[in-house]
Amino acid sequence: MRRIIGIGETILDIIFKNQKPVTAVPGGSVFNSLISLGRLGLNTTFISETGNDRAGKIILDFLHENGVDNKNVCIYDDGRTPISLAWLNDNNDAEYEFYKNYPKARLDIIWPKITADDIIMMGSYFVLNPVLRDKTSQFIKKAHESGALIYYDFNFRKSHAGESLKLYPDILDNIEHSDIVRGSAEDIENMFMLNLGIKDAKEIYTTKISSYCNTFIHTDAYNEVTLFTNNFTQSYPVFSINTISTIGAGDNFNAGIIFGLIKENVYRDNLNNLTSGQWKRIIQYAIDFSAHVCQSLDNYISKEFATSVSRESNE
């Protein structure tokens, strides 16, 4: 079975609604994607770090319970597992406050061996963080050299917008080593608009992405999804739904893309040959996964939904 290797942060999300805590769930952008893929029965491995504390144990146990290999998660004693307070507004979008106490030694792990059959998921500040960059950059380059298919979700939060110009060379380096890049309208504003004055998705693809990476997927909350490739550009409608929480929406969009790539037997060497029909099926999984997650307080698809999707995709 093909392996999906994700690299990203772990965090315990405490979610508030109307100024009151309503639940606490393990989270992290790539973490959320992998939990959903694990629930779908796919072969998943996570590269990350967490504290040797109660919150860390919750995260490690949750990975194991959902079929995600956690042996490449660094467990540190000199520090604490990060906590986020997620405040849901009237539109059920989250505003975050983060509490972090990392050790001096970071990401001290045995790195997994990568093959051309693997799919690598990466994104957010974790793979740009200057403290971790030497290690994450080496991993990304080795994955690229090994022929793995690399999926990069910008997931660049407003809190880091002031660093975007400084991080720009590393952002471009990540794009150059990726096969599929996904960015939201918010990501583009935080990464490119403030420093480069560019916010149009087509212009971003043409001037900043296409010369490095053939495939760019642009999302815009409740508006349409747009796929840019060197062969064609296609938009896909997104239907409005009643949301309970949008936490994990983008992460599960990513999970849907990865699931679709597996189902369509997509590897790096045939990615650029996909038809519009194949892309339509792949992106529909992403839209469906995202919509499902928005209708609960969980950061990942439910086990019942995963069972239904697996059954239907095998028919």
PDB file of C-alpha atoms in Angstrom:
ATOM      1  CA  MET A   1       0.000   0.000   0.000  1.00  0.00           C
ATOM      2  CA  ARG A   2       1.287   3.470  -0.884  1.00  0.00           C
ATOM      3  CA  ARG A   3       2.428   5.532   2.065  1.00  0.00           C
ATOM      4  CA  ILE A   4       1.421   9.111   2.895  1.00  0.00           C
ATOM      5  CA  ILE A   5       4.040  10.931   4.980  1.00  0.00           C
ATOM      6  CA  GLY A   6       3.022  14.211   6.595  1.00  0.00           C
ATOM      7  CA  ILE A   7       5.287  16.739   8.288  1.00  0.00           C
ATOM      8  CA  GLY A   8       3.854  19.471  10.500  1.00  0.00           C
ATOM      9  CA  GLU A   9       3.012  20.709  13.969  1.00  0.00           C
ATOM     10  CA  THR A  10       0.903  19.109  16.698  1.00  0.00           C
ATOM     11  CA  ILE A  11      -1.269  21.160  19.000  1.00  0.00           C
ATOM     12  CA  LEU A  12      -4.199  20.731  21.361  1.00  0.00           C
ATOM     13  CA  ASP A  13      -7.086  22.950  20.225  1.00  0.00           C
ATOM     14  CA  ILE A  14      -9.461  24.254  22.888  1.00  0.00           C
ATOM     15  CA  ILE A  15     -12.495  25.590  21.045  1.00  0.00           C
ATOM     16  CA  PHE A  16     -14.667  28.402  22.389  1.00  0.00           C
ATOM     17  CA  LYS A  17     -18.128  29.507  21.317  1.00  0.00           C
ATOM     18  CA  ASN A  18     -19.898  32.471  22.930  1.00  0.00           C
ATOM     19  CA  GLN A  19     -16.907  32.898  25.270  1.00  0.00           C
ATOM     20  CA  LYS A  20     -17.254  29.363  26.670  1.00  0.00           C
ATOM     21  CA  PRO A  21     -15.076  26.292  25.952  1.00  0.00           C
ATOM     22  CA  VAL A  22     -17.094  23.656  24.088  1.00  0.00           C
ATOM     23  CA  THR A  23     -14.481  20.987  23.294  1.00  0.00           C
ATOM     24  CA  ALA A  24     -10.774  20.188  23.156  1.00  0.00           C
ATOM     25  CA  VAL A  25      -9.358  18.195  20.235  1.00  0.00           C
ATOM     26  CA  PRO A  26      -5.885  17.267  18.980  1.00  0.00           C
ATOM     27  CA  GLY A  27      -4.948  19.335  15.953  1.00  0.00           C
ATOM     28  CA  GLY A  28      -2.402  20.793  13.566  1.00  0.00           C
ATOM     29  CA  SER A  29      -2.873  21.366   9.851  1.00  0.00           C
ATOM     30  CA  VAL A  30      -1.135  18.271   8.453  1.00  0.00           C
ATOM     31  CA  PHE A  31      -2.136  16.318  11.584  1.00  0.00           C
ATOM     32  CA  ASN A  32      -5.824  16.885  10.781  1.00  0.00           C
ATOM     33  CA  SER A  33      -5.344  15.700   7.196  1.00  0.00           C
ATOM     34  CA  LEU A  34      -3.565  12.528   8.286  1.00  0.00           C
ATOM     35  CA  ILE A  35      -6.222  11.617  10.854  1.00  0.00           C
ATOM     36  CA  SER A  36      -8.857  11.725   8.118  1.00  0.00           C
ATOM     37  CA  LEU A  37      -6.681   9.663   5.771  1.00  0.00           C
ATOM     38  CA  GLY A  38      -5.945   7.192   8.567  1.00  0.00           C
ATOM     39  CA  ARG A  39      -9.665   6.790   9.146  1.00  0.00           C
ATOM     40  CA  LEU A  40      -9.982   5.945   5.457  1.00  0.00           C
ATOM     41  CA  GLY A  41      -7.602   3.037   6.003  1.00  0.00           C
ATOM     42  CA  LEU A  42      -4.642   4.545   4.135  1.00  0.00           C
ATOM     43  CA  ASN A  43      -1.017   3.980   5.145  1.00  0.00           C
ATOM     44  CA  THR A  44      -0.079   7.183   6.974  1.00  0.00           C
ATOM     45  CA  THR A  45       3.041   8.356   8.855  1.00  0.00           C
ATOM     46  CA  PHE A  46       3.509  11.610  10.767  1.00  0.00           C
ATOM     47  CA  ILE A  47       6.735  13.559  11.345  1.00  0.00           C
ATOM     48  CA  SER A  48       6.343  16.032  14.198  1.00  0.00           C
ATOM     49  CA  GLU A  49       7.115  16.785  17.839  1.00  0.00           C
ATOM     50  CA  THR A  50       5.168  16.939  21.087  1.00  0.00           C
ATOM     51  CA  GLY A  51       5.805  17.298  24.789  1.00  0.00           C
ATOM     52  CA  ASN A  52       6.102  14.478  27.297  1.00  0.00           C
ATOM     53  CA  ASP A  53       2.954  15.617  29.102  1.00  0.00           C
ATOM     54  CA  ARG A  54      -0.775  14.862  29.259  1.00  0.00           C
ATOM     55  CA  ALA A  55      -1.596  16.869  26.131  1.00  0.00           C
ATOM     56  CA  GLY A  56       1.210  15.096  24.276  1.00  0.00           C
ATOM     57  CA  LYS A  57      -0.063  11.689  25.352  1.00  0.00           C
ATOM     58  CA  ILE A  58      -3.548  12.581  24.093  1.00  0.00           C
ATOM     59  CA  ILE A  59      -2.049  13.470  20.704  1.00  0.00           C
ATOM     60  CA  LEU A  60       0.135  10.358  20.441  1.00  0.00           C
ATOM     61  CA  ASP A  61      -2.702   8.047  21.484  1.00  0.00           C
ATOM     62  CA  PHE A  62      -5.070   9.748  19.036  1.00  0.00           C
ATOM     63  CA  LEU A  63      -2.651   9.193  16.152  1.00  0.00           C
ATOM     64  CA  HIS A  64      -2.326   5.505  17.035  1.00  0.00           C
ATOM     65  CA  GLU A  65      -6.078   5.026  17.488  1.00  0.00           C
ATOM     66  CA  ASN A  66      -6.719   6.452  14.017  1.00  0.00           C
ATOM     67  CA  GLY A  67      -4.137   4.370  12.205  1.00  0.00           C
ATOM     68  CA  VAL A  68      -1.398   7.002  11.852  1.00  0.00           C
ATOM     69  CA  ASP A  69       2.160   5.791  12.527  1.00  0.00           C
ATOM     70  CA  ASN A  70       3.600   8.011  15.283  1.00  0.00           C
ATOM     71  CA  LYS A  71       7.092   6.552  15.616  1.00  0.00           C
ATOM     72  CA  ASN A  72       8.603   9.616  13.873  1.00  0.00           C
ATOM     73  CA  VAL A  73       7.126  12.062  16.385  1.00  0.00           C
ATOM     74  CA  CYS A  74       9.795  13.587  18.639  1.00  0.00           C
ATOM     75  CA  ILE A  75       8.769  13.496  22.313  1.00  0.00           C
ATOM     76  CA  TYR A  76      10.605  16.157  24.307  1.00  0.00           C
ATOM     77  CA  ASP A  77      10.893  16.618  28.091  1.00  0.00           C
ATOM     78  CA  ASP A  78      12.228  20.185  28.150  1.00  0.00           C
ATOM     79  CA  GLY A  79       9.046  21.989  27.135  1.00  0.00           C
ATOM     80  CA  ARG A  80       5.304  21.576  26.832  1.00  0.00           C
ATOM     81  CA  THR A  81       2.885  20.534  24.088  1.00  0.00           C
ATOM     82  CA  PRO A  82       1.516  23.651  22.337  1.00  0.00           C
ATOM     83  CA  ILE A  83      -2.029  24.747  23.140  1.00  0.00           C
ATOM     84  CA  SER A  84      -4.296  26.910  21.005  1.00  0.00           C
ATOM     85  CA  LEU A  85      -7.454  28.746  22.001  1.00  0.00           C
ATOM     86  CA  ALA A  86      -9.766  28.834  18.985  1.00  0.00           C
ATOM     87  CA  TRP A  87     -12.531  31.439  19.285  1.00  0.00           C
ATOM     88  CA  LEU A  88     -15.436  30.806  16.890  1.00  0.00           C
ATOM     89  CA  ASN A  89     -17.070  34.011  15.632  1.00  0.00           C
ATOM     90  CA  ASP A  90     -20.637  34.482  14.369  1.00  0.00           C
ATOM     91  CA  ASN A  91     -19.685  32.839  11.047  1.00  0.00           C
ATOM     92  CA  ASN A  92     -18.072  29.931  12.934  1.00  0.00           C
ATOM     93  CA  ASP A  93     -14.641  30.915  11.633  1.00  0.00           C
ATOM     94  CA  ALA A  94     -11.855  30.646  14.194  1.00  0.00           C
ATOM     95  CA  GLU A  95      -9.563  33.298  15.606  1.00  0.00           C
ATOM     96  CA  TYR A  96      -6.574  31.803  17.401  1.00  0.00           C
ATOM     97  CA  GLU A  97      -4.366  32.481  20.397  1.00  0.00           C
ATOM     98  CA  PHE A  98      -1.334  30.198  20.712  1.00  0.00           C
ATOM     99  CA  TYR A  99       0.631  29.162  23.792  1.00  0.00           C
ATOM    100  CA  LYS A 100       3.961  27.506  23.042  1.00  0.00           C
ATOM    101  CA  ASN A 101       6.939  26.399  25.136  1.00  0.00           C
ATOM    102  CA  TYR A 102       9.331  24.485  22.886  1.00  0.00           C
ATOM    103  CA  PRO A 103      12.684  23.001  23.958  1.00  0.00           C
ATOM    104  CA  LYS A 104      15.998  24.177  22.532  1.00  0.00           C
ATOM    105  CA  ALA A 105      16.568  20.873  20.711  1.00  0.00           C
ATOM    106  CA  ARG A 106      13.839  20.437  18.090  1.00  0.00           C
ATOM    107  CA  LEU A 107      12.706  17.598  15.832  1.00  0.00           C
ATOM    108  CA  ASP A 108      15.315  15.105  17.047  1.00  0.00           C
ATOM    109  CA  ILE A 109      14.025  12.019  15.218  1.00  0.00           C
ATOM    110  CA  ILE A 110      14.997   9.156  12.947  1.00  0.00           C
ATOM    111  CA  TRP A 111      13.754  10.267   9.531  1.00  0.00           C
ATOM    112  CA  PRO A 112      11.774   7.763   7.448  1.00  0.00           C
ATOM    113  CA  LYS A 113      13.187   6.396   4.210  1.00  0.00           C
ATOM    114  CA  ILE A 114      11.245   7.698   1.218  1.00  0.00           C
ATOM    115  CA  THR A 115      10.411   5.973  -2.082  1.00  0.00           C
ATOM    116  CA  ALA A 116       8.880   7.114  -5.361  1.00  0.00           C
ATOM    117  CA  ASP A 117       5.563   5.518  -4.339  1.00  0.00           C
ATOM    118  CA  ASP A 118       5.181   7.864  -1.352  1.00  0.00           C
ATOM    119  CA  ILE A 119       3.091  11.027  -1.146  1.00  0.00           C
ATOM    120  CA  ILE A 120       4.512  13.809   1.039  1.00  0.00           C
ATOM    121  CA  MET A 121       2.209  16.355   2.701  1.00  0.00           C
ATOM    122  CA  MET A 122       3.668  19.554   4.095  1.00  0.00           C
ATOM    123  CA  GLY A 123       2.585  23.073   4.898  1.00  0.00           C
ATOM    124  CA  SER A 124       2.113  25.952   7.321  1.00  0.00           C
ATOM    125  CA  TYR A 125       4.839  27.796   9.212  1.00  0.00           C
ATOM    126  CA  PHE A 126       6.326  24.506  10.418  1.00  0.00           C
ATOM    127  CA  VAL A 127       8.262  23.970   7.160  1.00  0.00           C
ATOM    128  CA  LEU A 128       9.364  27.633   7.077  1.00  0.00           C
ATOM    129  CA  ASN A 129      10.283  28.114  10.728  1.00  0.00           C
ATOM    130  CA  PRO A 130      13.960  29.236  10.814  1.00  0.00           C
ATOM    131  CA  VAL A 131      14.549  27.090  13.913  1.00  0.00           C
ATOM    132  CA  LEU A 132      13.540  23.941  11.996  1.00  0.00           C
ATOM    133  CA  ARG A 133      14.359  24.981   8.442  1.00  0.00           C
ATOM    134  CA  ASP A 134      17.659  23.113   8.038  1.00  0.00           C
ATOM    135  CA  LYS A 135      15.994  19.823   8.961  1.00  0.00           C
ATOM    136  CA  THR A 136      12.726  20.336   7.082  1.00  0.00           C
ATOM    137  CA  SER A 137      14.545  21.593   3.981  1.00  0.00           C
ATOM    138  CA  GLN A 138      16.786  18.532   3.889  1.00  0.00           C
ATOM    139  CA  PHE A 139      13.751  16.260   4.232  1.00  0.00           C
ATOM    140  CA  ILE A 140      11.887  18.037   1.411  1.00  0.00           C
ATOM    141  CA  LYS A 141      14.874  17.852  -0.926  1.00  0.00           C
ATOM    142  CA  LYS A 142      15.451  14.158  -0.187  1.00  0.00           C
ATOM    143  CA  ALA A 143      11.778  13.456  -0.837  1.00  0.00           C
ATOM    144  CA  HIS A 144      12.021  15.276  -4.170  1.00  0.00           C
ATOM    145  CA  GLU A 145      15.185  13.397  -5.131  1.00  0.00           C
ATOM    146  CA  SER A 146      13.481  10.103  -4.239  1.00  0.00           C
ATOM    147  CA  GLY A 147      10.712  10.781  -6.738  1.00  0.00           C
ATOM    148  CA  ALA A 148       7.900  11.084  -4.187  1.00  0.00           C
ATOM    149  CA  LEU A 149       4.881  13.213  -5.079  1.00  0.00           C
ATOM    150  CA  ILE A 150       4.991  16.330  -2.865  1.00  0.00           C
ATOM    151  CA  TYR A 151       1.860  18.286  -1.877  1.00  0.00           C
ATOM    152  CA  TYR A 152       2.425  21.728  -0.348  1.00  0.00           C
ATOM    153  CA  ASP A 153      -0.350  23.684   1.368  1.00  0.00           C
ATOM    154  CA  PHE A 154       0.746  27.266   2.088  1.00  0.00           C
ATOM    155  CA  ASN A 155      -1.570  27.632   5.140  1.00  0.00           C
ATOM    156  CA  PHE A 156       0.193  30.913   5.916  1.00  0.00           C
ATOM    157  CA  ARG A 157      -1.521  32.682   8.804  1.00  0.00           C
ATOM    158  CA  LYS A 158      -1.926  36.412   9.246  1.00  0.00           C
ATOM    159  CA  SER A 159       0.227  36.279  12.397  1.00  0.00           C
ATOM    160  CA  HIS A 160       3.243  35.562  10.147  1.00  0.00           C
ATOM    161  CA  ALA A 161       2.393  38.057   7.395  1.00  0.00           C
ATOM    162  CA  GLY A 162       5.064  40.447   8.659  1.00  0.00           C
ATOM    163  CA  GLU A 163       7.682  37.748   8.047  1.00  0.00           C
ATOM    164  CA  SER A 164       6.598  36.924   4.508  1.00  0.00           C
ATOM    165  CA  LEU A 165       9.315  38.930   2.748  1.00  0.00           C
ATOM    166  CA  LYS A 166      12.042  37.354   4.919  1.00  0.00           C
ATOM    167  CA  LEU A 167      10.597  33.873   4.365  1.00  0.00           C
ATOM    168  CA  TYR A 168      10.009  34.375   0.636  1.00  0.00           C
ATOM    169  CA  PRO A 169      13.170  32.518  -0.525  1.00  0.00           C
ATOM    170  CA  ASP A 170      12.156  29.460   1.537  1.00  0.00           C
ATOM    171  CA  ILE A 171       8.584  29.682   0.233  1.00  0.00           C
ATOM    172  CA  LEU A 172       9.914  29.614  -3.342  1.00  0.00           C
ATOM    173  CA  ASP A 173      12.222  26.731  -2.454  1.00  0.00           C
ATOM    174  CA  ASN A 174       9.258  24.738  -1.139  1.00  0.00           C
ATOM    175  CA  ILE A 175       7.282  25.510  -4.305  1.00  0.00           C
ATOM    176  CA  GLU A 176      10.209  24.457  -6.496  1.00  0.00           C
ATOM    177  CA  HIS A 177      10.405  21.051  -4.806  1.00  0.00           C
ATOM    178  CA  SER A 178       6.622  20.478  -4.876  1.00  0.00           C
ATOM    179  CA  ASP A 179       4.374  18.840  -7.456  1.00  0.00           C
ATOM    180  CA  ILE A 180       1.063  20.311  -6.259  1.00  0.00           C
ATOM    181  CA  VAL A 181       0.665  23.613  -4.409  1.00  0.00           C
ATOM    182  CA  ARG A 182      -2.547  24.637  -2.665  1.00  0.00           C
ATOM    183  CA  GLY A 183      -3.224  28.161  -1.459  1.00  0.00           C
ATOM    184  CA  SER A 184      -6.279  30.000  -0.167  1.00  0.00           C
ATOM    185  CA  ALA A 185      -7.210  33.601  -0.911  1.00  0.00           C
ATOM    186  CA  GLU A 186      -6.161  34.394   2.661  1.00  0.00           C
ATOM    187  CA  ASP A 187      -2.777  32.710   2.151  1.00  0.00           C
ATOM    188  CA  ILE A 188      -2.125  34.771  -0.954  1.00  0.00           C
ATOM    189  CA  GLU A 189      -3.018  37.994   0.817  1.00  0.00           C
ATOM    190  CA  ASN A 190      -0.707  37.161   3.740  1.00  0.00           C
ATOM    191  CA  MET A 191       2.188  35.926   1.593  1.00  0.00           C
ATOM    192  CA  PHE A 192       2.127  38.005  -1.568  1.00  0.00           C
ATOM    193  CA  MET A 193      -0.207  40.984  -1.285  1.00  0.00           C
ATOM    194  CA  LEU A 194       1.451  42.820   1.603  1.00  0.00           C
ATOM    195  CA  ASN A 195       4.972  42.715   0.161  1.00  0.00           C
ATOM    196  CA  LEU A 196       4.509  42.181  -3.570  1.00  0.00           C
ATOM    197  CA  GLY A 197       1.138  43.813  -4.180  1.00  0.00           C
ATOM    198  CA  ILE A 198      -0.258  40.688  -5.878  1.00  0.00           C
ATOM    199  CA  LYS A 199      -3.490  38.975  -4.850  1.00  0.00           C
ATOM    200  CA  ASP A 200      -4.966  37.663  -8.110  1.00  0.00           C
ATOM    201  CA  ALA A 201      -4.747  33.856  -8.191  1.00  0.00           C
ATOM    202  CA  LYS A 202      -4.039  33.646 -11.922  1.00  0.00           C
ATOM    203  CA  GLU A 203      -1.242  36.214 -11.665  1.00  0.00           C
ATOM    204  CA  ILE A 204       0.240  34.370  -8.683  1.00  0.00           C
ATOM    205  CA  TYR A 205       0.269  31.133 -10.675  1.00  0.00           C
ATOM    206  CA  THR A 206       1.707  32.754 -13.794  1.00  0.00           C
ATOM    207  CA  THR A 207       4.414  34.842 -12.122  1.00  0.00           C
ATOM    208  CA  LYS A 208       5.306  32.975  -8.919  1.00  0.00           C
ATOM    209  CA  ILE A 209       4.381  29.306  -9.251  1.00  0.00           C
ATOM    210  CA  SER A 210       4.151  27.928 -12.808  1.00  0.00           C
ATOM    211  CA  SER A 211       7.883  28.153 -13.562  1.00  0.00           C
ATOM    212  CA  TYR A 212       8.592  25.998 -10.482  1.00  0.00           C
ATOM    213  CA  CYS A 213       5.478  23.816 -10.094  1.00  0.00           C
ATOM    214  CA  ASN A 214       2.936  22.846 -12.751  1.00  0.00           C
ATOM    215  CA  THR A 215      -0.143  22.470 -10.546  1.00  0.00           C
ATOM    216  CA  PHE A 216      -1.771  25.089  -8.319  1.00  0.00           C
ATOM    217  CA  ILE A 217      -5.114  24.738  -6.534  1.00  0.00           C
ATOM    218  CA  HIS A 218      -6.686  27.970  -5.308  1.00  0.00           C
ATOM    219  CA  THR A 219      -9.501  27.992  -2.746  1.00  0.00           C
ATOM    220  CA  ASP A 220     -11.562  30.940  -1.566  1.00  0.00           C
ATOM    221  CA  ALA A 221     -13.768  29.955   1.398  1.00  0.00           C
ATOM    222  CA  TYR A 222     -17.318  29.534   0.068  1.00  0.00           C
ATOM    223  CA  ASN A 223     -16.422  30.627  -3.465  1.00  0.00           C
ATOM    224  CA  GLU A 224     -15.294  28.376  -6.296  1.00  0.00           C
ATOM    225  CA  VAL A 225     -12.152  26.263  -6.353  1.00  0.00           C
ATOM    226  CA  THR A 226      -9.810  26.961  -9.272  1.00  0.00           C
ATOM    227  CA  LEU A 227      -7.253  24.542 -10.670  1.00  0.00           C
ATOM    228  CA  PHE A 228      -4.329  25.938 -12.652  1.00  0.00           C
ATOM    229  CA  THR A 229      -2.082  23.665 -14.714  1.00  0.00           C
ATOM    230  CA  ASN A 230       0.151  24.178 -17.738  1.00  0.00           C
ATOM    231  CA  ASN A 231      -2.477  22.303 -19.773  1.00  0.00           C
ATOM    232  CA  PHE A 232      -5.717  23.962 -18.642  1.00  0.00           C
ATOM    233  CA  THR A 233      -7.494  26.047 -16.009  1.00  0.00           C
ATOM    234  CA  GLN A 234     -10.767  24.842 -14.512  1.00  0.00           C
ATOM    235  CA  SER A 235     -13.129  26.132 -11.809  1.00  0.00           C
ATOM    236  CA  TYR A 236     -15.371  24.019  -9.581  1.00  0.00           C
ATOM    237  CA  PRO A 237     -18.434  25.282  -7.688  1.00  0.00           C
ATOM    238  CA  VAL A 238     -18.685  25.150  -3.894  1.00  0.00           C
ATOM    239  CA  PHE A 239     -22.178  25.039  -2.433  1.00  0.00           C
ATOM    240  CA  SER A 240     -23.014  26.950   0.725  1.00  0.00           C
ATOM    241  CA  ILE A 241     -23.774  24.919   3.866  1.00  0.00           C
ATOM    242  CA  ASN A 242     -24.694  25.609   7.466  1.00  0.00           C
ATOM    243  CA  THR A 243     -21.409  25.459   9.371  1.00  0.00           C
ATOM    244  CA  ILE A 244     -20.724  24.551  12.976  1.00  0.00           C
ATOM    245  CA  SER A 245     -16.962  25.176  12.770  1.00  0.00           C
ATOM    246  CA  THR A 246     -14.611  25.873   9.857  1.00  0.00           C
ATOM    247  CA  ILE A 247     -11.570  24.589  11.774  1.00  0.00           C
ATOM    248  CA  GLY A 248      -9.986  21.851   9.671  1.00  0.00           C
ATOM    249  CA  ALA A 249     -11.862  22.786   6.484  1.00  0.00           C
ATOM    250  CA  GLY A 250      -8.712  23.448   4.469  1.00  0.00           C
ATOM    251  CA  ASP A 251      -6.866  20.536   6.051  1.00  0.00           C
ATOM    252  CA  ASN A 252      -9.581  18.127   4.974  1.00  0.00           C
ATOM    253  CA  PHE A 253      -9.730  19.671   1.525  1.00  0.00           C
ATOM    254  CA  ASN A 254      -6.094  18.558   1.347  1.00  0.00           C
ATOM    255  CA  ALA A 255      -7.018  15.097   2.643  1.00  0.00           C
ATOM    256  CA  GLY A 256      -9.637  14.829  -0.098  1.00  0.00           C
ATOM    257  CA  ILE A 257      -7.078  15.713  -2.760  1.00  0.00           C
ATOM    258  CA  ILE A 258      -4.665  13.071  -1.460  1.00  0.00           C
ATOM    259  CA  PHE A 259      -7.443  10.471  -1.299  1.00  0.00           C
ATOM    260  CA  GLY A 260      -8.398  11.316  -4.885  1.00  0.00           C
ATOM    261  CA  LEU A 261      -4.791  11.025  -6.055  1.00  0.00           C
ATOM    262  CA  ILE A 262      -4.606   7.552  -4.511  1.00  0.00           C
ATOM    263  CA  LYS A 263      -7.879   6.484  -6.109  1.00  0.00           C
ATOM    264  CA  GLU A 264      -6.798   7.770  -9.530  1.00  0.00           C
ATOM    265  CA  ASN A 265      -3.372   6.090  -9.195  1.00  0.00           C
ATOM    266  CA  VAL A 266      -1.534   9.375  -9.569  1.00  0.00           C
ATOM    267  CA  TYR A 267       2.243   9.469  -9.190  1.00  0.00           C
ATOM    268  CA  ARG A 268       4.707  12.238  -9.927  1.00  0.00           C
ATOM    269  CA  ASP A 269       5.482  10.837 -13.375  1.00  0.00           C
ATOM    270  CA  ASN A 270       1.845  10.842 -14.561  1.00  0.00           C
ATOM    271  CA  LEU A 271       0.508  13.875 -12.661  1.00  0.00           C
ATOM    272  CA  ASN A 272       0.813  16.225 -15.639  1.00  0.00           C
ATOM    273  CA  ASN A 273      -1.181  13.832 -17.832  1.00  0.00           C
ATOM    274  CA  LEU A 274      -4.365  13.922 -15.752  1.00  0.00           C
ATOM    275  CA  THR A 275      -7.541  14.693 -17.676  1.00  0.00           C
ATOM    276  CA  SER A 276     -10.095  17.305 -16.658  1.00  0.00           C
ATOM    277  CA  GLY A 277     -12.426  14.437 -15.740  1.00  0.00           C
ATOM    278  CA  GLN A 278      -9.896  12.931 -13.357  1.00  0.00           C
ATOM    279  CA  TRP A 279      -9.271  16.315 -11.732  1.00  0.00           C
ATOM    280  CA  LYS A 280     -13.005  16.831 -11.344  1.00  0.00           C
ATOM    281  CA  ARG A 281     -13.302  13.595  -9.363  1.00  0.00           C
ATOM    282  CA  ILE A 282     -10.244  14.409  -7.241  1.00  0.00           C
ATOM    283  CA  ILE A 283     -11.400  17.926  -6.358  1.00  0.00           C
ATOM    284  CA  GLN A 284     -14.920  16.724  -5.615  1.00  0.00           C
ATOM    285  CA  TYR A 285     -13.495  14.519  -2.859  1.00  0.00           C
ATOM    286  CA  ALA A 286     -11.742  17.602  -1.470  1.00  0.00           C
ATOM    287  CA  ILE A 287     -14.902  19.709  -1.514  1.00  0.00           C
ATOM    288  CA  ASP A 288     -16.957  16.924   0.083  1.00  0.00           C
ATOM    289  CA  PHE A 289     -14.411  16.284   2.842  1.00  0.00           C
ATOM    290  CA  SER A 290     -14.187  19.985   3.658  1.00  0.00           C
ATOM    291  CA  ALA A 291     -17.969  20.430   3.739  1.00  0.00           C
ATOM    292  CA  HIS A 292     -18.385  17.429   6.032  1.00  0.00           C
ATOM    293  CA  VAL A 293     -15.867  18.712   8.567  1.00  0.00           C
ATOM    294  CA  CYS A 294     -17.523  22.146   8.657  1.00  0.00           C
ATOM    295  CA  GLN A 295     -20.650  20.499  10.053  1.00  0.00           C
ATOM    296  CA  SER A 296     -19.030  19.317  13.293  1.00  0.00           C
ATOM    297  CA  LEU A 297     -16.636  20.490  16.002  1.00  0.00           C
ATOM    298  CA  ASP A 298     -14.069  17.861  14.988  1.00  0.00           C
ATOM    299  CA  ASN A 299     -11.009  18.716  12.895  1.00  0.00           C
ATOM    300  CA  TYR A 300     -11.318  15.594  10.725  1.00  0.00           C
ATOM    301  CA  ILE A 301     -13.908  13.494   8.906  1.00  0.00           C
ATOM    302  CA  SER A 302     -15.986  11.175  11.071  1.00  0.00           C
ATOM    303  CA  LYS A 303     -15.373   7.424  11.061  1.00  0.00           C
ATOM    304  CA  GLU A 304     -18.874   6.900   9.661  1.00  0.00           C
ATOM    305  CA  PHE A 305     -18.194   9.289   6.772  1.00  0.00           C
ATOM    306  CA  ALA A 306     -14.852   7.583   6.129  1.00  0.00           C
ATOM    307  CA  THR A 307     -16.543   4.176   5.948  1.00  0.00           C
ATOM    308  CA  SER A 308     -19.147   5.522   3.517  1.00  0.00           C
ATOM    309  CA  VAL A 309     -16.534   7.157   1.262  1.00  0.00           C
ATOM    310  CA  SER A 310     -14.350   4.035   1.213  1.00  0.00           C
ATOM    311  CA  ARG A 311     -17.316   1.838   0.332  1.00  0.00           C
ATOM    312  CA  GLU A 312     -18.553   4.131  -2.466  1.00  0.00           C
ATOM    313  CA  SER A 313     -15.083   4.642  -3.950  1.00  0.00           C
ATOM    314  CA  ASN A 314     -14.590   0.873  -4.222  1.00  0.00           C
ATOM    315  CA  GLU A 315     -17.891   0.190  -5.968  1.00  0.00           C
TER     316      GLU A 315
END
